[in-house]
Coordinates of C-alpha atoms and ligand atoms in Angstrom, one line a residue:
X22 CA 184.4 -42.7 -67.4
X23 CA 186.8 -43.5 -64.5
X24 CA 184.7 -47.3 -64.5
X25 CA 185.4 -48.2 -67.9
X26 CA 188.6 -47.4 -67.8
X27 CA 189.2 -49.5 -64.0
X28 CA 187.4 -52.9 -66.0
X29 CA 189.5 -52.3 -69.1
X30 CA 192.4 -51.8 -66.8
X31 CA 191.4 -55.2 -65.1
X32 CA 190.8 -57.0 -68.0
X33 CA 194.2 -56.3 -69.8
X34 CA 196.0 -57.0 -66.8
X35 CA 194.2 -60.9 -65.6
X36 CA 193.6 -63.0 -67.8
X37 CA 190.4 -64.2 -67.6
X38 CA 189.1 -66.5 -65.0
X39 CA 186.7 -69.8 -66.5
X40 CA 186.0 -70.6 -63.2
X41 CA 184.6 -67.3 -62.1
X42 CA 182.9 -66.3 -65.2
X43 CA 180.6 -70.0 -64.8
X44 CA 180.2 -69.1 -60.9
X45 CA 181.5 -72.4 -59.8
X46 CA 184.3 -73.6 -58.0
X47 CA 187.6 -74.8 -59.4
X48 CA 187.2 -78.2 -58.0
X49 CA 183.7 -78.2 -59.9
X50 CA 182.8 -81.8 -61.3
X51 CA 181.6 -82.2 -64.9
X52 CA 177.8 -81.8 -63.8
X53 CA 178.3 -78.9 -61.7
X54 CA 179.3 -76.9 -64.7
X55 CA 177.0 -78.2 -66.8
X56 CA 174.1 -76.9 -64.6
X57 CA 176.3 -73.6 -64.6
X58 CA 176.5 -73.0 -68.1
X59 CA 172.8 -73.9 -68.7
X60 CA 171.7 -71.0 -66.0
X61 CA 174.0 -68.6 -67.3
X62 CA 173.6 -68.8 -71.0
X63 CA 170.2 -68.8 -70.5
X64 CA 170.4 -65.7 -68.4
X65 CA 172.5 -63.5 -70.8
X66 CA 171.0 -65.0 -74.0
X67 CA 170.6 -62.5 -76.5
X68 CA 167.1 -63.5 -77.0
X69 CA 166.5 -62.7 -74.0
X70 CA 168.4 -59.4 -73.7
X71 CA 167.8 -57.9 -77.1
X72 CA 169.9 -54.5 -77.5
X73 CA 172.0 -54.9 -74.2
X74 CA 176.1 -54.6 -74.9
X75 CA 177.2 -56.2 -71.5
X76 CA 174.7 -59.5 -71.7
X77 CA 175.8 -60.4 -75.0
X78 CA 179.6 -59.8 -74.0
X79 CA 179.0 -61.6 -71.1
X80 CA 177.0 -64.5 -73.1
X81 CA 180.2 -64.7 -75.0
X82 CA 182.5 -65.3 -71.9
X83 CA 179.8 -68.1 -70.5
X84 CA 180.3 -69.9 -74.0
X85 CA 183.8 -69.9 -74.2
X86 CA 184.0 -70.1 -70.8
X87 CA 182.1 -73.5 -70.9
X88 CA 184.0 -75.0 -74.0
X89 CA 187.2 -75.4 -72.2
X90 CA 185.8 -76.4 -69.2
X91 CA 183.2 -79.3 -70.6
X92 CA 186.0 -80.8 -72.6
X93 CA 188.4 -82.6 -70.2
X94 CA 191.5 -82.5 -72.5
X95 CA 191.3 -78.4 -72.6
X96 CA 190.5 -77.9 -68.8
X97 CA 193.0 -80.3 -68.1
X98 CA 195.6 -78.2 -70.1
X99 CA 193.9 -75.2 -68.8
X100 CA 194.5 -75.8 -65.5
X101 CA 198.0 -76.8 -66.1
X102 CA 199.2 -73.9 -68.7
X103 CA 196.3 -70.9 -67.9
X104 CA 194.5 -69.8 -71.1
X105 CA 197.9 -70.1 -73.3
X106 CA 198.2 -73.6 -73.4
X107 CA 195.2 -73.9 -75.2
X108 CA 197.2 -72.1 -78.0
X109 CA 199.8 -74.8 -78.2
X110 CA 198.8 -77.9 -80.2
X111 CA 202.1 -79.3 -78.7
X112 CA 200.3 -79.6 -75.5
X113 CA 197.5 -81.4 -76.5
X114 CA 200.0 -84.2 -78.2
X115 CA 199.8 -85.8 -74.8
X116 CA 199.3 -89.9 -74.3
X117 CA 196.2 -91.6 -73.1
X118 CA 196.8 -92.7 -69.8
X119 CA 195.4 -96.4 -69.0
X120 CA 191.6 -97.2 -68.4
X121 CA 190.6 -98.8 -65.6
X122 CA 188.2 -102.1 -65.7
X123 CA 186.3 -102.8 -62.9
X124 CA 183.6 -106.3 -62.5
X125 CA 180.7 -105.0 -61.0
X126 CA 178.1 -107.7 -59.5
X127 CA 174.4 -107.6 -60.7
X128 CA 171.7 -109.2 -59.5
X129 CA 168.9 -110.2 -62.2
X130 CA 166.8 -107.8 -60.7
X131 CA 169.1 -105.4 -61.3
X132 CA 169.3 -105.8 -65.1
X133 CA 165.5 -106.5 -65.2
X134 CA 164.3 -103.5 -63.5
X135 CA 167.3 -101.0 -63.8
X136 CA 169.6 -99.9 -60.9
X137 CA 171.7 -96.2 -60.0
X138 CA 174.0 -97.4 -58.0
X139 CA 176.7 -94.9 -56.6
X140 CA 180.4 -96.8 -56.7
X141 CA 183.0 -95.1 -54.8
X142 CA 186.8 -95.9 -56.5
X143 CA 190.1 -94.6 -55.2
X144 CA 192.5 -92.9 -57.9
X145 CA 195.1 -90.0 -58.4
X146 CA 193.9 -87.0 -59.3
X147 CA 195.5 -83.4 -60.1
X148 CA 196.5 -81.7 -57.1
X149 CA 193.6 -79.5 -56.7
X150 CA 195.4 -76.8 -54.8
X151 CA 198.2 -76.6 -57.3
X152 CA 196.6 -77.8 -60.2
X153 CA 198.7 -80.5 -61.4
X154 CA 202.0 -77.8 -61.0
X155 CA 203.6 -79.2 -57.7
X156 CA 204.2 -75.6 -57.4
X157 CA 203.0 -73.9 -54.4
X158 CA 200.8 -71.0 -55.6
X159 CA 201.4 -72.2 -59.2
X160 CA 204.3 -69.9 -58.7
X161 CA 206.8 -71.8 -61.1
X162 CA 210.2 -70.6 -62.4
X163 CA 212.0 -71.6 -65.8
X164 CA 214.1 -74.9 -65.2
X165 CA 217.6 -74.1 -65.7
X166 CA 218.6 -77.1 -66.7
X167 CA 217.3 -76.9 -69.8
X168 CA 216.2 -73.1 -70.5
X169 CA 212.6 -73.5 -70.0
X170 CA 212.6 -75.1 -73.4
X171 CA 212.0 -78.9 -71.8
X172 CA 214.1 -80.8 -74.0
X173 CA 218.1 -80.6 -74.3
X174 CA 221.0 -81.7 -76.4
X175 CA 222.9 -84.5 -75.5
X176 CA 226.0 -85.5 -76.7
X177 CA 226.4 -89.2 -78.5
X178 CA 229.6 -90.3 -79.5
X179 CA 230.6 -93.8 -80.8
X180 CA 233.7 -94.5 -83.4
X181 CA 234.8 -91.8 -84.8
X182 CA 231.7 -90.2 -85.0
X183 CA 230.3 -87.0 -82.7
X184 CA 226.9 -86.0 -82.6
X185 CA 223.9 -84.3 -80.8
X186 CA 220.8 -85.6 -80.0
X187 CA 217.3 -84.1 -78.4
X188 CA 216.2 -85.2 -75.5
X189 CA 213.4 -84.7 -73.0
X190 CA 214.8 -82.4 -70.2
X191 CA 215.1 -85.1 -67.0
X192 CA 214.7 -82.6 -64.4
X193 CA 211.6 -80.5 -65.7
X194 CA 210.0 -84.0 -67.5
X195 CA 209.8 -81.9 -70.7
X196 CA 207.5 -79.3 -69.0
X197 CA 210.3 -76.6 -69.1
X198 CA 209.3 -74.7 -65.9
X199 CA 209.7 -76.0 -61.8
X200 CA 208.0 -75.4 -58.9
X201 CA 209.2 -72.2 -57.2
X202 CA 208.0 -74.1 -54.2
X203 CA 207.0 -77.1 -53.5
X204 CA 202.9 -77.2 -52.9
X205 CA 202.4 -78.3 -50.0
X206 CA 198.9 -79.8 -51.0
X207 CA 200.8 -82.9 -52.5
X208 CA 204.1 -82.2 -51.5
X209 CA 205.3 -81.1 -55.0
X210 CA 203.8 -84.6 -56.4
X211 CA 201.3 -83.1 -59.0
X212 CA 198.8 -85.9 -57.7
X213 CA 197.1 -86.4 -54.7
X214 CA 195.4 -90.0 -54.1
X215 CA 191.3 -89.4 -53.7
X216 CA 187.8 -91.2 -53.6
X217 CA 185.4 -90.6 -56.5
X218 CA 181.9 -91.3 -56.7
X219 CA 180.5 -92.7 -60.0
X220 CA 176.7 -92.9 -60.4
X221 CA 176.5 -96.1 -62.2
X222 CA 173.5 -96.2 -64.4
X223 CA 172.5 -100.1 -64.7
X224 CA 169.8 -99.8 -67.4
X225 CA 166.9 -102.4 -67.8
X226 CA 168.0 -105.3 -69.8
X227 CA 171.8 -105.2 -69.8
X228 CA 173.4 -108.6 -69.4
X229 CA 176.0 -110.2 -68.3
X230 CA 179.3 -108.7 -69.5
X231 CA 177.4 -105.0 -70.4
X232 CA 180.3 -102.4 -70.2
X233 CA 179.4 -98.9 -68.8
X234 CA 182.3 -96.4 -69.1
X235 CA 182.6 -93.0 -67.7
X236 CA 184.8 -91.6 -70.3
X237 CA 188.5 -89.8 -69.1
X238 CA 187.2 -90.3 -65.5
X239 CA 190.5 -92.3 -64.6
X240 CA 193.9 -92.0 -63.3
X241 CA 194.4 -88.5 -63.5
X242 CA 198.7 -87.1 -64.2
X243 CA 199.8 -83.7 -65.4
X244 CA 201.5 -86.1 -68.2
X245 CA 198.3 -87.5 -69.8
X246 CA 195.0 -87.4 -70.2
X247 CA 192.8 -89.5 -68.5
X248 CA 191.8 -92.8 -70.0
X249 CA 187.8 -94.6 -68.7
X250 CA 186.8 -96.2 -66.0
X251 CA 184.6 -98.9 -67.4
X252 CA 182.5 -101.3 -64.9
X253 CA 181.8 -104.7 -66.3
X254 CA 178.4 -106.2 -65.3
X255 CA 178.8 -109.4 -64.1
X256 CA 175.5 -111.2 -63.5
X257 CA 175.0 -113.8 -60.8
X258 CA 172.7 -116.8 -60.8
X259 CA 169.3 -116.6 -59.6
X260 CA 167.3 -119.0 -57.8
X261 CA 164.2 -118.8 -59.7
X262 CA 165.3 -117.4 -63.0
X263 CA 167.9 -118.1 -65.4
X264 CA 168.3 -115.9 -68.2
X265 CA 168.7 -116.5 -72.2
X266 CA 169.2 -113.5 -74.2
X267 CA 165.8 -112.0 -73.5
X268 CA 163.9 -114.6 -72.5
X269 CA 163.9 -115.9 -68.9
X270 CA 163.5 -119.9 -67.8
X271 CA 161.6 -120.8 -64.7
X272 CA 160.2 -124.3 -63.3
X273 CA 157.2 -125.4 -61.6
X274 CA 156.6 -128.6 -59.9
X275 CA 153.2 -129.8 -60.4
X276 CA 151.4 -132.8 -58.3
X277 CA 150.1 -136.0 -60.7
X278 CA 147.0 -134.2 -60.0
X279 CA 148.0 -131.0 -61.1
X280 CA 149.6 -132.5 -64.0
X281 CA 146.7 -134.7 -64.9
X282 CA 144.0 -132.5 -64.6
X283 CA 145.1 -128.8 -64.7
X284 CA 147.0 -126.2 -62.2
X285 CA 146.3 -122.7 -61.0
X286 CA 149.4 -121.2 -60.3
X287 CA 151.4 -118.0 -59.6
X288 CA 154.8 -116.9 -60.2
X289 CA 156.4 -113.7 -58.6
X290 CA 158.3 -112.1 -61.0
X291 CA 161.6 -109.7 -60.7
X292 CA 160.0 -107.1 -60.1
X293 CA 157.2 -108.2 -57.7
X294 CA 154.7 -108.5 -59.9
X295 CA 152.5 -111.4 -60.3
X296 CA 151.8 -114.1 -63.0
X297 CA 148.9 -115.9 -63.1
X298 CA 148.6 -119.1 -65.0
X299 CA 145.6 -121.9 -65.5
X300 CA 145.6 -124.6 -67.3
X301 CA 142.8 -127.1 -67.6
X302 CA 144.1 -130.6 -68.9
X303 CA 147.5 -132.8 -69.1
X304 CA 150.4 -131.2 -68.6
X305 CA 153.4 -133.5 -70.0
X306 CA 156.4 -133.5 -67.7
X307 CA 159.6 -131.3 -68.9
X308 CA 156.7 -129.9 -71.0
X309 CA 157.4 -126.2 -71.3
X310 CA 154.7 -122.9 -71.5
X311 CA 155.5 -120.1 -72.9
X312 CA 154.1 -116.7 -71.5
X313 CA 154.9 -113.8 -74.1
X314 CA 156.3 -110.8 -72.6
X315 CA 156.8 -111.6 -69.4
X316 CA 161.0 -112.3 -70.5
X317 CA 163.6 -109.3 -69.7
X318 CA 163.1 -106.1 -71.2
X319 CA 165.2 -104.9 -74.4
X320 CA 167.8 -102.6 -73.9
X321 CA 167.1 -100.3 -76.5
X322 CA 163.6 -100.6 -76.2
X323 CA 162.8 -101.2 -72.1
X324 CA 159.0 -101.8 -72.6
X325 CA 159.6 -104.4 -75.5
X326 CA 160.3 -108.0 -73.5
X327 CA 161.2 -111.2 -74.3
X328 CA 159.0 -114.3 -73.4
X329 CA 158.9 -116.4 -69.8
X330 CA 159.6 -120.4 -71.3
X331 CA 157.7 -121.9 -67.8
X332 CA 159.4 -125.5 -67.5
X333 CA 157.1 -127.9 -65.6
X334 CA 158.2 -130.7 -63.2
X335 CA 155.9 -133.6 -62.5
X336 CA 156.8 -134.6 -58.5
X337 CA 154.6 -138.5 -58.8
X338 CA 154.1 -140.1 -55.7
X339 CA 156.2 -141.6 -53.5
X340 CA 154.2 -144.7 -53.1
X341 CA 150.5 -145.6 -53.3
X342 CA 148.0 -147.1 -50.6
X343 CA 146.3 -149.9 -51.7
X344 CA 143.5 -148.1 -51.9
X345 CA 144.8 -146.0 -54.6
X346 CA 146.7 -148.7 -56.4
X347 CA 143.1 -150.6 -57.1
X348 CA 141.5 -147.2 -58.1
X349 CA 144.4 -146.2 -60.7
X350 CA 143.8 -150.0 -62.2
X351 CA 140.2 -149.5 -62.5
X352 CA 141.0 -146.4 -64.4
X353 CA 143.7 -147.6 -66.7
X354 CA 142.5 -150.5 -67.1
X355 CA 145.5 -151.2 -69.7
Ligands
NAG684 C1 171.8 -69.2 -61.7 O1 172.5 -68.0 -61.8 C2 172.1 -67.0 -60.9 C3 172.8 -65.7 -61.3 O2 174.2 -65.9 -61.4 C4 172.4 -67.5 -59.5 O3 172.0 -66.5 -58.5 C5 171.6 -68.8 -59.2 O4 172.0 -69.3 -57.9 C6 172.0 -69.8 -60.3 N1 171.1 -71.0 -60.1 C7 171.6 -72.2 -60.2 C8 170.6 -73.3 -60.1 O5 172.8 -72.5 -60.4
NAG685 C1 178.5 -114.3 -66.7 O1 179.6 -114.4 -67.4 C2 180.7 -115.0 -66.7 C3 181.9 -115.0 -67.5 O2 181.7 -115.1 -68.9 C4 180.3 -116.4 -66.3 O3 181.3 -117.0 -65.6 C5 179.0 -116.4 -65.5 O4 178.5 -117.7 -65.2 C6 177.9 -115.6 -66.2 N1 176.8 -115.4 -65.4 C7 175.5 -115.8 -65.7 C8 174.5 -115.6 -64.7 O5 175.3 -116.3 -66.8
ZN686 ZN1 214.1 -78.7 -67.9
ZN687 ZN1 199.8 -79.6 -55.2

């Protein structure tokens, strides 16, 4: 009797705590609570515990818990305004900040056989110890200036004419509550400048100019929400291959003899692999060979490829011995 009463007593007095009820840490990233809520909801899934009160309340908590703290608009307001926030539409009227481009350097091997590649940028982000409040504690008081309503009236005169005019509160920035004190995590600045590691998924057969965005994972301001970092692929030349949508263009030089009577020849592809290709025969100069499906693979479709165009180059010799010049007349007679 006396427990129920103590967690009733609890609950009406706290609000309730996201962070907690997932089991991770308030400086969780997006993955971390991802993991969480999959754990959890399995756990208390009412599949699972058919009958039990307690697993299906707590199933409850996990799933709200986890809506407002997957979507990066309502933890952002979360963490700013506590549970109420997420009340006021008003709140969630807030600008985009600006995205962030950045070029990112590919080799072909990259875009041929797929690349993670971790990619540390610098940016603001909320002050983690006072959540984007400046306040130290998130203790904050009502600003006076405009009686916690963050906008005031201003006078506007002109000739002969008086009025009054709303405007944002200049000493709250519309927020209508101060810091009590100043954090001192970031100095009362909301922000604090940080490192953040992306894990930048290059996926076989992007191409030059490819974007990959990592949606609201920029700048980070208790005024906005946070607009993308997007990395734009920017391929390099390669000494053996160029590339052409999905096909790839190599050369090979042959010898006259080569060229006149047939080559066996190998080519090492991007990923290590090895072509093979005979020929028995004349092979013109500039003459091209194509080898089907041994171009770069599709991007929707990785283990569909385009074709390798094989260019070959006749090198003809430098001069003959008179030897040689007799035999070639004898043989060409014309
Ligand atoms: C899953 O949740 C349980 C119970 O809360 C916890 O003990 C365990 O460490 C969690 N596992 C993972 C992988 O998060
Ligand atoms: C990739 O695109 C840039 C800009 O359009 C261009 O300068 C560069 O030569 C291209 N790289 C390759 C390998 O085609
Ligand atoms: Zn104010
Ligand atoms: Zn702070």
């Amino acid at each position: 009797m006396t427990r129920v009463f103590f967690i009733l007593l609890i609950g009406f007095v706290f609000a309730v705590d996201y962070y907690e009820v997932l089991e991770v840490s308030p400086d969780a990233d997006e993955a971390e609570i991802k993991k969480a809520f999959r754990n959890l909801s399995r756990k208390y899934h009412p599949d699972k515990n058919p009958g039990n009160e307690e697993a299906h309340k707590k199933y409850l908590d996990v799933t709200k818990a986890n809506e407002v703290l997957s979507d990066s608009s309502k933890r952002q307001i979360y963490d700013i305004y506590g549970e109420e926030g997420l009340n006021d539409p008003q709140l969630f009227n807030r600008r985009r900040g600006p995205n962030f481009r950045f070029e990112l350097e590919v080799d072909l091997e990259d875009v041929y056989n797929g690349l993670a590649k971790e990619t540390t940028i610098r940016r603001n982000e909320l002050c983690k110890k006072c959540k984007g409040t400046g306040a130290k504690d998130r203790k904050t008081v009502p600003c006076k200036h405009c009686g916690g309503k963050g906008v005031r009236l201003q006078n506007v005169g002109g000739f002969g004419f008086n009025m009054q005019m709303q405007v944002q509160c200049e000493r709250c920035g519309g927020r209508g509550f101060l810091a009590a004190e100043r954090c001192p995590g970031c100095g009362g600045q909301k922000v604090v400048n940080a490192l953040k590691t992306l894990n930048v998924q290059i996926e076989p057969g992007m191409d030059n100019g490819s974007e990959i965005v990592f949606p609201g994972q920029s700048e980070q301001s208790p005024d906005w929400f946070p607009g993308d970092i997007i990395f734009v692929l920017k391929l390099k030349n390669h000494a053996r291959f160029e590339r052409r949508g999905n096909d790839l263009v190599t050369s090979i030089r042959l010898t006259l003899k080569e060229a006149l009577l047939g080559y066996s020849k190998q080519i090492s592809h991007l990923d290590g692999h090895v072509v093979q290709i005979d020929f028995t025969g004349v092979t013109q100069p500039e003459s091209v060979r194509i080898i089907k499906g041994e171009g770069m693979p599709h991007q929707d479709v990785p283990s569909n490829k385009g074709n390798l165009h094989v260019r070959f180059i006749v090198d003809l010799p430098g001069k003959l011995t008179l030897d040689q010049e007799n035999t070639v007349r004898q043989l060409f007679p014309r």
